PDB file of C-alpha atoms in Angstrom:
ATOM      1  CA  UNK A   1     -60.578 -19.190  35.527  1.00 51.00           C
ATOM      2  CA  UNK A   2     -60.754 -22.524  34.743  1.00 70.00           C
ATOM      3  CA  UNK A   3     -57.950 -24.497  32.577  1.00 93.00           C
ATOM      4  CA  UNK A   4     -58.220 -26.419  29.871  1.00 96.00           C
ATOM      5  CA  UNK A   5     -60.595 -29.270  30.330  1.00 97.00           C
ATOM      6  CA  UNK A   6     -60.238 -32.978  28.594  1.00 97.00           C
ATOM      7  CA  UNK A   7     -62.390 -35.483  28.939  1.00 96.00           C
ATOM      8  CA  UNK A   8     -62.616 -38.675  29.579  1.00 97.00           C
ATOM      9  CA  UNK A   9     -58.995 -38.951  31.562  1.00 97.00           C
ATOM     10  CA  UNK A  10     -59.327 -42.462  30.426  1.00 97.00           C
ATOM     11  CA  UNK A  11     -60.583 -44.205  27.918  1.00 98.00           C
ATOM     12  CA  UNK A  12     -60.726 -47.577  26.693  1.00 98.00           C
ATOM     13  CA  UNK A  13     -62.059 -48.748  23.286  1.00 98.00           C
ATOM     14  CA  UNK A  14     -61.694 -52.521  21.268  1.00 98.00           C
ATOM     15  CA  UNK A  15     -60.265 -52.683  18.053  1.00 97.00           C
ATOM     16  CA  UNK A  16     -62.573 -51.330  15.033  1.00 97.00           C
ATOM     17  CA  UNK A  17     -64.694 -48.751  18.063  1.00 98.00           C
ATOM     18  CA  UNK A  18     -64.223 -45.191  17.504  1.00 98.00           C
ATOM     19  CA  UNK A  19     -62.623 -42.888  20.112  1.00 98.00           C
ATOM     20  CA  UNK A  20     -64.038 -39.196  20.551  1.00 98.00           C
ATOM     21  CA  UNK A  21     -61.808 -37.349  22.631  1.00 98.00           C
ATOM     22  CA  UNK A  22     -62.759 -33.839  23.697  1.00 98.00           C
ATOM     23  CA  UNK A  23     -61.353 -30.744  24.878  1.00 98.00           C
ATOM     24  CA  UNK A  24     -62.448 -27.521  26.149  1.00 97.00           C
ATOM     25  CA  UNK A  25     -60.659 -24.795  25.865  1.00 96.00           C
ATOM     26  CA  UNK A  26     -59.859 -22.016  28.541  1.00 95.00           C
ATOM     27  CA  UNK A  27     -62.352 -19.174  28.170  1.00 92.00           C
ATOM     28  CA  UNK A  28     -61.104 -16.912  25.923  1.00 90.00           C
ATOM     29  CA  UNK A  29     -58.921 -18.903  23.722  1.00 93.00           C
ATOM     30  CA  UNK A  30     -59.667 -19.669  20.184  1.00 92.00           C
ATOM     31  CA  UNK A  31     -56.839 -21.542  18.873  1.00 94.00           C
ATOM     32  CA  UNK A  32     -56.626 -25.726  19.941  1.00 96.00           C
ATOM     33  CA  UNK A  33     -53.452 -28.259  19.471  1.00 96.00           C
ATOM     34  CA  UNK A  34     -53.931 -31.787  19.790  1.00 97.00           C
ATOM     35  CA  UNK A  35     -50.878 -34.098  20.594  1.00 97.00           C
ATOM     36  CA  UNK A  36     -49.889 -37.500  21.424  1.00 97.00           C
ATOM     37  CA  UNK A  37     -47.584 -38.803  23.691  1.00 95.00           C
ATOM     38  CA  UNK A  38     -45.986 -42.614  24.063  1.00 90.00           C
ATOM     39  CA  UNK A  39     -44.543 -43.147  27.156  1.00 82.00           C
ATOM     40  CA  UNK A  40     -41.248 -41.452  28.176  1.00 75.00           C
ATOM     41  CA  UNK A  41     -41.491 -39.864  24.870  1.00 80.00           C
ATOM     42  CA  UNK A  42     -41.778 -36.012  23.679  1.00 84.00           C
ATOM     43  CA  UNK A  43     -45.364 -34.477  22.437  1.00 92.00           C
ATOM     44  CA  UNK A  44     -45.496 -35.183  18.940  1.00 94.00           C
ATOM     45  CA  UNK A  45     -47.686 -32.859  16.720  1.00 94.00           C
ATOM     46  CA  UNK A  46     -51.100 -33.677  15.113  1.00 96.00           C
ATOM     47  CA  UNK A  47     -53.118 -30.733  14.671  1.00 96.00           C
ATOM     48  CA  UNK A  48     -54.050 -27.119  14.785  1.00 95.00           C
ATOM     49  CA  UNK A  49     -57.111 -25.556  14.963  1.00 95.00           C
ATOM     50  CA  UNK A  50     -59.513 -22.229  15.245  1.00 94.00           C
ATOM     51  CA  UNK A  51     -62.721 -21.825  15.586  1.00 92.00           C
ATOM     52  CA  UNK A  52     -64.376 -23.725  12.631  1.00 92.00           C
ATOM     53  CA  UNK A  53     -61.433 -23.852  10.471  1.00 94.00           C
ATOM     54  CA  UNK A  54     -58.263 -26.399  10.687  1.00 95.00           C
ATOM     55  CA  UNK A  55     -55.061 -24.579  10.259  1.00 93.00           C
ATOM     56  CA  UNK A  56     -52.245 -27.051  10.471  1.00 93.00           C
ATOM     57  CA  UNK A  57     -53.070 -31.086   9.931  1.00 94.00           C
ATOM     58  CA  UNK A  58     -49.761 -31.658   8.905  1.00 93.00           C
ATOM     59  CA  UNK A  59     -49.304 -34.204  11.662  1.00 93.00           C
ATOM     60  CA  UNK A  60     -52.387 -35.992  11.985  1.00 95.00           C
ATOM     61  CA  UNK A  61     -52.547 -39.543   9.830  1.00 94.00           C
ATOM     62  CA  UNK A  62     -54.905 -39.387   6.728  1.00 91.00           C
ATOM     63  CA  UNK A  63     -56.826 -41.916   7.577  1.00 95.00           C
ATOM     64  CA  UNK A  64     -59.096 -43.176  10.204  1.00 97.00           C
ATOM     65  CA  UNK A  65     -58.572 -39.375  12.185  1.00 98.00           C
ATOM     66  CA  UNK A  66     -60.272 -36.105  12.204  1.00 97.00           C
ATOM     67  CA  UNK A  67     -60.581 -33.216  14.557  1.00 97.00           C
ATOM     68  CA  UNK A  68     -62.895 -30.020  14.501  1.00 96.00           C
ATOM     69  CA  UNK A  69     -63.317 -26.947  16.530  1.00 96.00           C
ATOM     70  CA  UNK A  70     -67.097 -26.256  16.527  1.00 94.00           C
ATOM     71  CA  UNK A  71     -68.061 -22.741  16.815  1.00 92.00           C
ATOM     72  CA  UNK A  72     -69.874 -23.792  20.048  1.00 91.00           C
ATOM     73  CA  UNK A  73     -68.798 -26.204  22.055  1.00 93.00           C
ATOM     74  CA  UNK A  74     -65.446 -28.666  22.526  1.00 96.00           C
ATOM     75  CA  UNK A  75     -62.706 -29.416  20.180  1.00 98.00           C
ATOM     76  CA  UNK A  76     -63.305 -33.249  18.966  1.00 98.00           C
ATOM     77  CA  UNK A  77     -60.777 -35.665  18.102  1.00 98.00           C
ATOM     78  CA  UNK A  78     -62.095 -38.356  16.743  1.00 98.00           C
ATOM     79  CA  UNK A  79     -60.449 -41.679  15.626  1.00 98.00           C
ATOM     80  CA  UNK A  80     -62.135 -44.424  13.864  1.00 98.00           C
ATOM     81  CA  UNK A  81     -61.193 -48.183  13.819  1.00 98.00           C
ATOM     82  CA  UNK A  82     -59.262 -48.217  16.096  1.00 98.00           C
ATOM     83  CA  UNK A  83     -55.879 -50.511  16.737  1.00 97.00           C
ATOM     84  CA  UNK A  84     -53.941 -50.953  19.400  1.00 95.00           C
ATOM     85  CA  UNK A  85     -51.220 -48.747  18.152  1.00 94.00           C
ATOM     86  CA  UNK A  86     -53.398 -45.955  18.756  1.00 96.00           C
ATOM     87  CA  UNK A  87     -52.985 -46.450  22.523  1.00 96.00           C
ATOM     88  CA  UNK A  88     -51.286 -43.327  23.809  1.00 97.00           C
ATOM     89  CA  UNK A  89     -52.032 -40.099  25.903  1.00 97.00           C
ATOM     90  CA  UNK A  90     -53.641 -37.169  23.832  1.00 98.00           C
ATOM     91  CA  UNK A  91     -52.925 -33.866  25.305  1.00 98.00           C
ATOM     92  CA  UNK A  92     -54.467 -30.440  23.762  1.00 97.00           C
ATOM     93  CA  UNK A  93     -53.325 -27.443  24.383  1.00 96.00           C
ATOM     94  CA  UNK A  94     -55.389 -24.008  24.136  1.00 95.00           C
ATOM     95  CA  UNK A  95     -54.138 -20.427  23.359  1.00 93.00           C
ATOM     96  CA  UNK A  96     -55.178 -16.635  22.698  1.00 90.00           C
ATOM     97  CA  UNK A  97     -54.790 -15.865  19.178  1.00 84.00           C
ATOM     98  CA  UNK A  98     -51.381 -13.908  18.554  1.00 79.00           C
ATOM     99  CA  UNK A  99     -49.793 -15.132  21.960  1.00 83.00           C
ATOM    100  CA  UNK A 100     -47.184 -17.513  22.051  1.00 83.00           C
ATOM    101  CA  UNK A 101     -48.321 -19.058  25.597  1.00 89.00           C
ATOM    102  CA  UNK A 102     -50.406 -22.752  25.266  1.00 93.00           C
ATOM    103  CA  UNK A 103     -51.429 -24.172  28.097  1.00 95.00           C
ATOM    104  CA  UNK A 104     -52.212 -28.245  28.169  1.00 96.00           C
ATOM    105  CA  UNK A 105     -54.997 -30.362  29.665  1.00 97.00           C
ATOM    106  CA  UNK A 106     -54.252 -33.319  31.485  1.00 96.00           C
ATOM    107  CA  UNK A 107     -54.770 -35.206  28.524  1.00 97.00           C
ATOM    108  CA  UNK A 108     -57.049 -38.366  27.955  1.00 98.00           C
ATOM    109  CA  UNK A 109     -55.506 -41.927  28.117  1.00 97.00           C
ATOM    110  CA  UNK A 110     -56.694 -44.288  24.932  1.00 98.00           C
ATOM    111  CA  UNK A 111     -55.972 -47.936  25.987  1.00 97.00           C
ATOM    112  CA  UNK A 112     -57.169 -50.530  22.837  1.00 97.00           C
ATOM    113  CA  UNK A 113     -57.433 -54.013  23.716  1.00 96.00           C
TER     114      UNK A 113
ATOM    115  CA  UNK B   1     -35.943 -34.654  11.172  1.00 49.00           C
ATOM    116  CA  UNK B   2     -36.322 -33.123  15.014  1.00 52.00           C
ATOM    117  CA  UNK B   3     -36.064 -29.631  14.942  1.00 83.00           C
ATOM    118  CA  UNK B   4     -35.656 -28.807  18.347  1.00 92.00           C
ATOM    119  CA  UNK B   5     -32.572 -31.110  19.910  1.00 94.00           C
ATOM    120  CA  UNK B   6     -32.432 -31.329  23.919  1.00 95.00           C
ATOM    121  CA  UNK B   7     -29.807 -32.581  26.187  1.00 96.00           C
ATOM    122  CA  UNK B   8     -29.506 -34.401  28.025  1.00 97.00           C
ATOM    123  CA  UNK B   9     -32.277 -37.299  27.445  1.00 94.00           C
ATOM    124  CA  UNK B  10     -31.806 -38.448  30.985  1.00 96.00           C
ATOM    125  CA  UNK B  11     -30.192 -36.766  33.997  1.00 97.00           C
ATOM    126  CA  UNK B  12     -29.892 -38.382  37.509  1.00 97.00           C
ATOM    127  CA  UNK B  13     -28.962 -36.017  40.173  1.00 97.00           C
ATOM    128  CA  UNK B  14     -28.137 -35.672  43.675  1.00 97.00           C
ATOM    129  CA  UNK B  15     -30.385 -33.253  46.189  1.00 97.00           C
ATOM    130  CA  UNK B  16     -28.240 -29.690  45.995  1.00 97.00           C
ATOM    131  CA  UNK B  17     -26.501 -29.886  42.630  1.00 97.00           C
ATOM    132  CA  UNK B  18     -26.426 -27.562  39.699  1.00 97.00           C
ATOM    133  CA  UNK B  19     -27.649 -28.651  36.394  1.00 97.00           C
ATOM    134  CA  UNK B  20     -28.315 -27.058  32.621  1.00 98.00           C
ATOM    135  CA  UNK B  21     -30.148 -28.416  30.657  1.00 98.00           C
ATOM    136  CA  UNK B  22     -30.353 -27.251  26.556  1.00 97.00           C
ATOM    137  CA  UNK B  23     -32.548 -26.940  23.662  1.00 96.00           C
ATOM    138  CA  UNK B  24     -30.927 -26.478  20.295  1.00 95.00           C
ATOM    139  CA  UNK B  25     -31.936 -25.835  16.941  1.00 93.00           C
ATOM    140  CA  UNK B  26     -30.643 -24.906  13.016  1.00 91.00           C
ATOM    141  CA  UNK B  27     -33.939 -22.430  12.968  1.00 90.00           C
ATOM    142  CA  UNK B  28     -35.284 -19.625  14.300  1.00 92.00           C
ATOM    143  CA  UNK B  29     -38.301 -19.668  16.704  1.00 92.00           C
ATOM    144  CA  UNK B  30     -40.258 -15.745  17.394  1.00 91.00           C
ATOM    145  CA  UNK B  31     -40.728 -17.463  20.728  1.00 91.00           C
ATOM    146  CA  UNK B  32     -39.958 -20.467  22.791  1.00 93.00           C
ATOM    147  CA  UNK B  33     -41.013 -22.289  26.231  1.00 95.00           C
ATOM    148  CA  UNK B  34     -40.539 -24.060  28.420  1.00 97.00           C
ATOM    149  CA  UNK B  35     -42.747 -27.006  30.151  1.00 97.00           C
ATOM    150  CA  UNK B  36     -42.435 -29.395  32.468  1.00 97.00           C
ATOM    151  CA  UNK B  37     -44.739 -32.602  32.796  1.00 95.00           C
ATOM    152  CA  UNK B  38     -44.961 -34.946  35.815  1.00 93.00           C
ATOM    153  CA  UNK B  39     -46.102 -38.661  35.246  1.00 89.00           C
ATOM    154  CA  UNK B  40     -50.119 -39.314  34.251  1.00 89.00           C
ATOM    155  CA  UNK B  41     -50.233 -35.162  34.377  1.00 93.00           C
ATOM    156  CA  UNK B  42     -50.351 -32.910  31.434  1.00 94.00           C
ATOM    157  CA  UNK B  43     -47.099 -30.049  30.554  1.00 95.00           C
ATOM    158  CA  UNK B  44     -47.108 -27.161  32.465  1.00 96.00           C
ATOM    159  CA  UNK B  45     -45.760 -23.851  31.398  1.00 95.00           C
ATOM    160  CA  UNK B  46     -42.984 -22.632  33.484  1.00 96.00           C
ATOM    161  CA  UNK B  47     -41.782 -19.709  31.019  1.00 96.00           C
ATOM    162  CA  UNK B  48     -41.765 -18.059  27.194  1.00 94.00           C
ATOM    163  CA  UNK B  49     -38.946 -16.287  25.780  1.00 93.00           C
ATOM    164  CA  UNK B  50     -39.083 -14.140  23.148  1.00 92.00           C
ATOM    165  CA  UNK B  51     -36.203 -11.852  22.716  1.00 91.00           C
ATOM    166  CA  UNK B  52     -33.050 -13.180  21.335  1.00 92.00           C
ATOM    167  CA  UNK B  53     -30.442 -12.588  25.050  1.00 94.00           C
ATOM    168  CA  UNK B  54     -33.150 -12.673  27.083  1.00 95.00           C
ATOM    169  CA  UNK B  55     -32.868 -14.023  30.393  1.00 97.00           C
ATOM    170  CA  UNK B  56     -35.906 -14.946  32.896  1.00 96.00           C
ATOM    171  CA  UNK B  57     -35.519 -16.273  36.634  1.00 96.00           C
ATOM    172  CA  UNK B  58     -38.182 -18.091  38.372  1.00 94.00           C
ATOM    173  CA  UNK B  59     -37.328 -18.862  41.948  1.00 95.00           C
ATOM    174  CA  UNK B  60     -34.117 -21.295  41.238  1.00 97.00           C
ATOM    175  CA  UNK B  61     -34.651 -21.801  37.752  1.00 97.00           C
ATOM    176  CA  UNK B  62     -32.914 -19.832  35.109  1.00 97.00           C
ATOM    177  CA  UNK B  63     -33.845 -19.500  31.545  1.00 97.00           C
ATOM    178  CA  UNK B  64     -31.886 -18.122  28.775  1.00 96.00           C
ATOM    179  CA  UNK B  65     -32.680 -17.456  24.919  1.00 95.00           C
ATOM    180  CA  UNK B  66     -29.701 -17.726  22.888  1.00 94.00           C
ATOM    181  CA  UNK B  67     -28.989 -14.386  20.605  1.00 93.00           C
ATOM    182  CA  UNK B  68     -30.277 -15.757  17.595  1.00 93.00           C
ATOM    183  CA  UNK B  69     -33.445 -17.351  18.666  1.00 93.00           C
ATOM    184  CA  UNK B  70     -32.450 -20.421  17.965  1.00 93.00           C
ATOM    185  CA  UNK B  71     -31.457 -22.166  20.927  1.00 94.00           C
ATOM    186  CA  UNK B  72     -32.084 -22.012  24.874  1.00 96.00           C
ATOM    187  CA  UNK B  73     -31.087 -23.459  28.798  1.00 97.00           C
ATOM    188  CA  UNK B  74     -32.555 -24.083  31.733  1.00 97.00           C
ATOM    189  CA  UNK B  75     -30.450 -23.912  35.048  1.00 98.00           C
ATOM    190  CA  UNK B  76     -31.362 -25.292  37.810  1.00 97.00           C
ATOM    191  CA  UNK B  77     -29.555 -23.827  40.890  1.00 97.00           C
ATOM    192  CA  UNK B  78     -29.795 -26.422  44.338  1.00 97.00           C
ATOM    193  CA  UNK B  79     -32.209 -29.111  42.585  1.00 97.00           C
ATOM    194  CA  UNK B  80     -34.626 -30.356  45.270  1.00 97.00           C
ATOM    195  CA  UNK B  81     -36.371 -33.585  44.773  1.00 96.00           C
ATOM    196  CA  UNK B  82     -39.780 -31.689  43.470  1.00 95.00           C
ATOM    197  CA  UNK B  83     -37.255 -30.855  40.209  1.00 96.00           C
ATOM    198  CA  UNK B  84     -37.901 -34.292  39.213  1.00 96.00           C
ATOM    199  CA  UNK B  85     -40.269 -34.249  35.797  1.00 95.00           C
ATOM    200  CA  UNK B  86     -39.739 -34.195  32.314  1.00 95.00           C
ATOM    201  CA  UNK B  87     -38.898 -30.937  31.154  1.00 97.00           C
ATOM    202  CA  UNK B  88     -39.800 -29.849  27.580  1.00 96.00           C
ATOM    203  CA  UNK B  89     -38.934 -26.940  25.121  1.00 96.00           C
ATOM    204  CA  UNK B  90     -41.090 -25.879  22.501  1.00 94.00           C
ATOM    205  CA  UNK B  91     -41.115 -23.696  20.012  1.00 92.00           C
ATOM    206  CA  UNK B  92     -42.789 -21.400  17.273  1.00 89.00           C
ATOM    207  CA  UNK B  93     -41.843 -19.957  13.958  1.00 86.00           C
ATOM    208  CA  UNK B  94     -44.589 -17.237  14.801  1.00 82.00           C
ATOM    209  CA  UNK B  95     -47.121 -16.830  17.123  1.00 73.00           C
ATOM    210  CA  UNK B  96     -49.968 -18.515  15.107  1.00 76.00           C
ATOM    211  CA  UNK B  97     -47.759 -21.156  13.743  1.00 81.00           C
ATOM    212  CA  UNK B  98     -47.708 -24.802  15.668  1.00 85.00           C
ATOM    213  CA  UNK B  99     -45.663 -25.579  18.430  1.00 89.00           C
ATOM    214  CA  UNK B 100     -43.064 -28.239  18.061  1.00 91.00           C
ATOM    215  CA  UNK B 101     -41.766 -29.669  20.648  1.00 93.00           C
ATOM    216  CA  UNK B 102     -38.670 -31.517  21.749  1.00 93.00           C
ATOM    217  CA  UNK B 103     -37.858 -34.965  23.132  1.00 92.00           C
ATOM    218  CA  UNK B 104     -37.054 -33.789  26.541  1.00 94.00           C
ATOM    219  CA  UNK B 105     -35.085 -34.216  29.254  1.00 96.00           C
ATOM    220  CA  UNK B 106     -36.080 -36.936  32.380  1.00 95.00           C
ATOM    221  CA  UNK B 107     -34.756 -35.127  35.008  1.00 97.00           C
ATOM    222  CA  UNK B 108     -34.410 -37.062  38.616  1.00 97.00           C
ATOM    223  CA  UNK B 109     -33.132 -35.499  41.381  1.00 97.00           C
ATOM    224  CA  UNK B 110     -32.093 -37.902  44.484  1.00 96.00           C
ATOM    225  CA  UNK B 111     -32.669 -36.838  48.384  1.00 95.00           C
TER     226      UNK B 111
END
């Protein structure tokens, strides 16, 4: 059974590109977290999804980002314009619905420069 | 505000020591658990707790949830240099709430 699946590992944009960061979920989940991580810091929150409906954005900035959770197909994460202070590691993190247990990708590495 | 508290932020170990390490809270989680993440690598689930006493054992590791469900340790009995990692606790109000995390705890443990 495979895990949860990001893609790229590591990505590298210039200021004002757009970032899509995606994540597949392991099989039989429904329910996607995205978070970011600065280094030798904790996971901070940014959003919480089902299929085709967001449940939680409390955490994700109001401008610029965006995630779905497609019927078919990855979890995006998408962030426009982007600024160096958007360089971090973005983890997501997959579960069954009604199960506490969420297991993590390895997470995709956004360097702006 | 942090809602989940660990301590210690850093601990520096020798090869065959004990250590606890805690994760403390004002609220009430249905469930919490417990990660830990090696550098460049994404958190890996070592356990969940979800009863308010309960107590799980993996190998030399020893997790407790407090009574309330509001706080929780890790033990480590005879830390071996593969302990090293950032652990994490998280946490959930209910099952299909989010999961907040804590700061963690840098944990290096010295041959």
């Amino acid at each position: 059974n495979a895990g949860v699946m990001q893609n790229p590992r590591h990505l590298v944009r210039r200021r004002g590109q757009e970032a899509r960061l995606r994540c597949s979920p392991m099989k039989g989940h429904s329910h996607v977290y995205w978070y970011r991580q600065l280094p030798e810091e904790g996971l901070k929150f940014m959003v919480y999804l089902q299929k085709e409906n967001i449940i939680d954005e409390s955490g994700m900035p109001k401008e610029r980002f965006s995630a779905e959770f497609p019927k078919e197909g990855p979890s995006i994460l998408r962030i426009q314009q982007v600024v160096r202070g958007d360089s971090a590691a973005y983890f997501c993190a997959s579960k069954k619905q009604e199960v506490a247990e969420a297991f993590f990708g390895q997470g995709t590495r956004l360097t702006v420069v | 505000t942090q809602l989940l508290e660990q301590s210690p932020q850093f601990l520096s170990i020798q090869e065959g020591e004990n250590l606890t390490v805690y994760c403390n809270s004002s609220s009430v989680f249905s469930s919490l658990q417990w990660y830990r993440q090696e550098p460049g690598e994404g958190p890996v689930l070592l356990v969940t707790v979800v009863t308010g006493g309960e107590v799980k054992k993996l190998k030399r590791l020893t997790f407790q949830f407090g009574d309330a469900r509001k706080d929780s340790s890790l033990h480590i009995t005879a830390a071996q240099p593969g302990d090293t990692g950032l652990y994490l606790c998280a946490g959930g109000k209910t099952s299909g709430s989010r999961l907040t995390f804590g700061e963690g705890t840098q944990l290096t443990v010295n041959p």
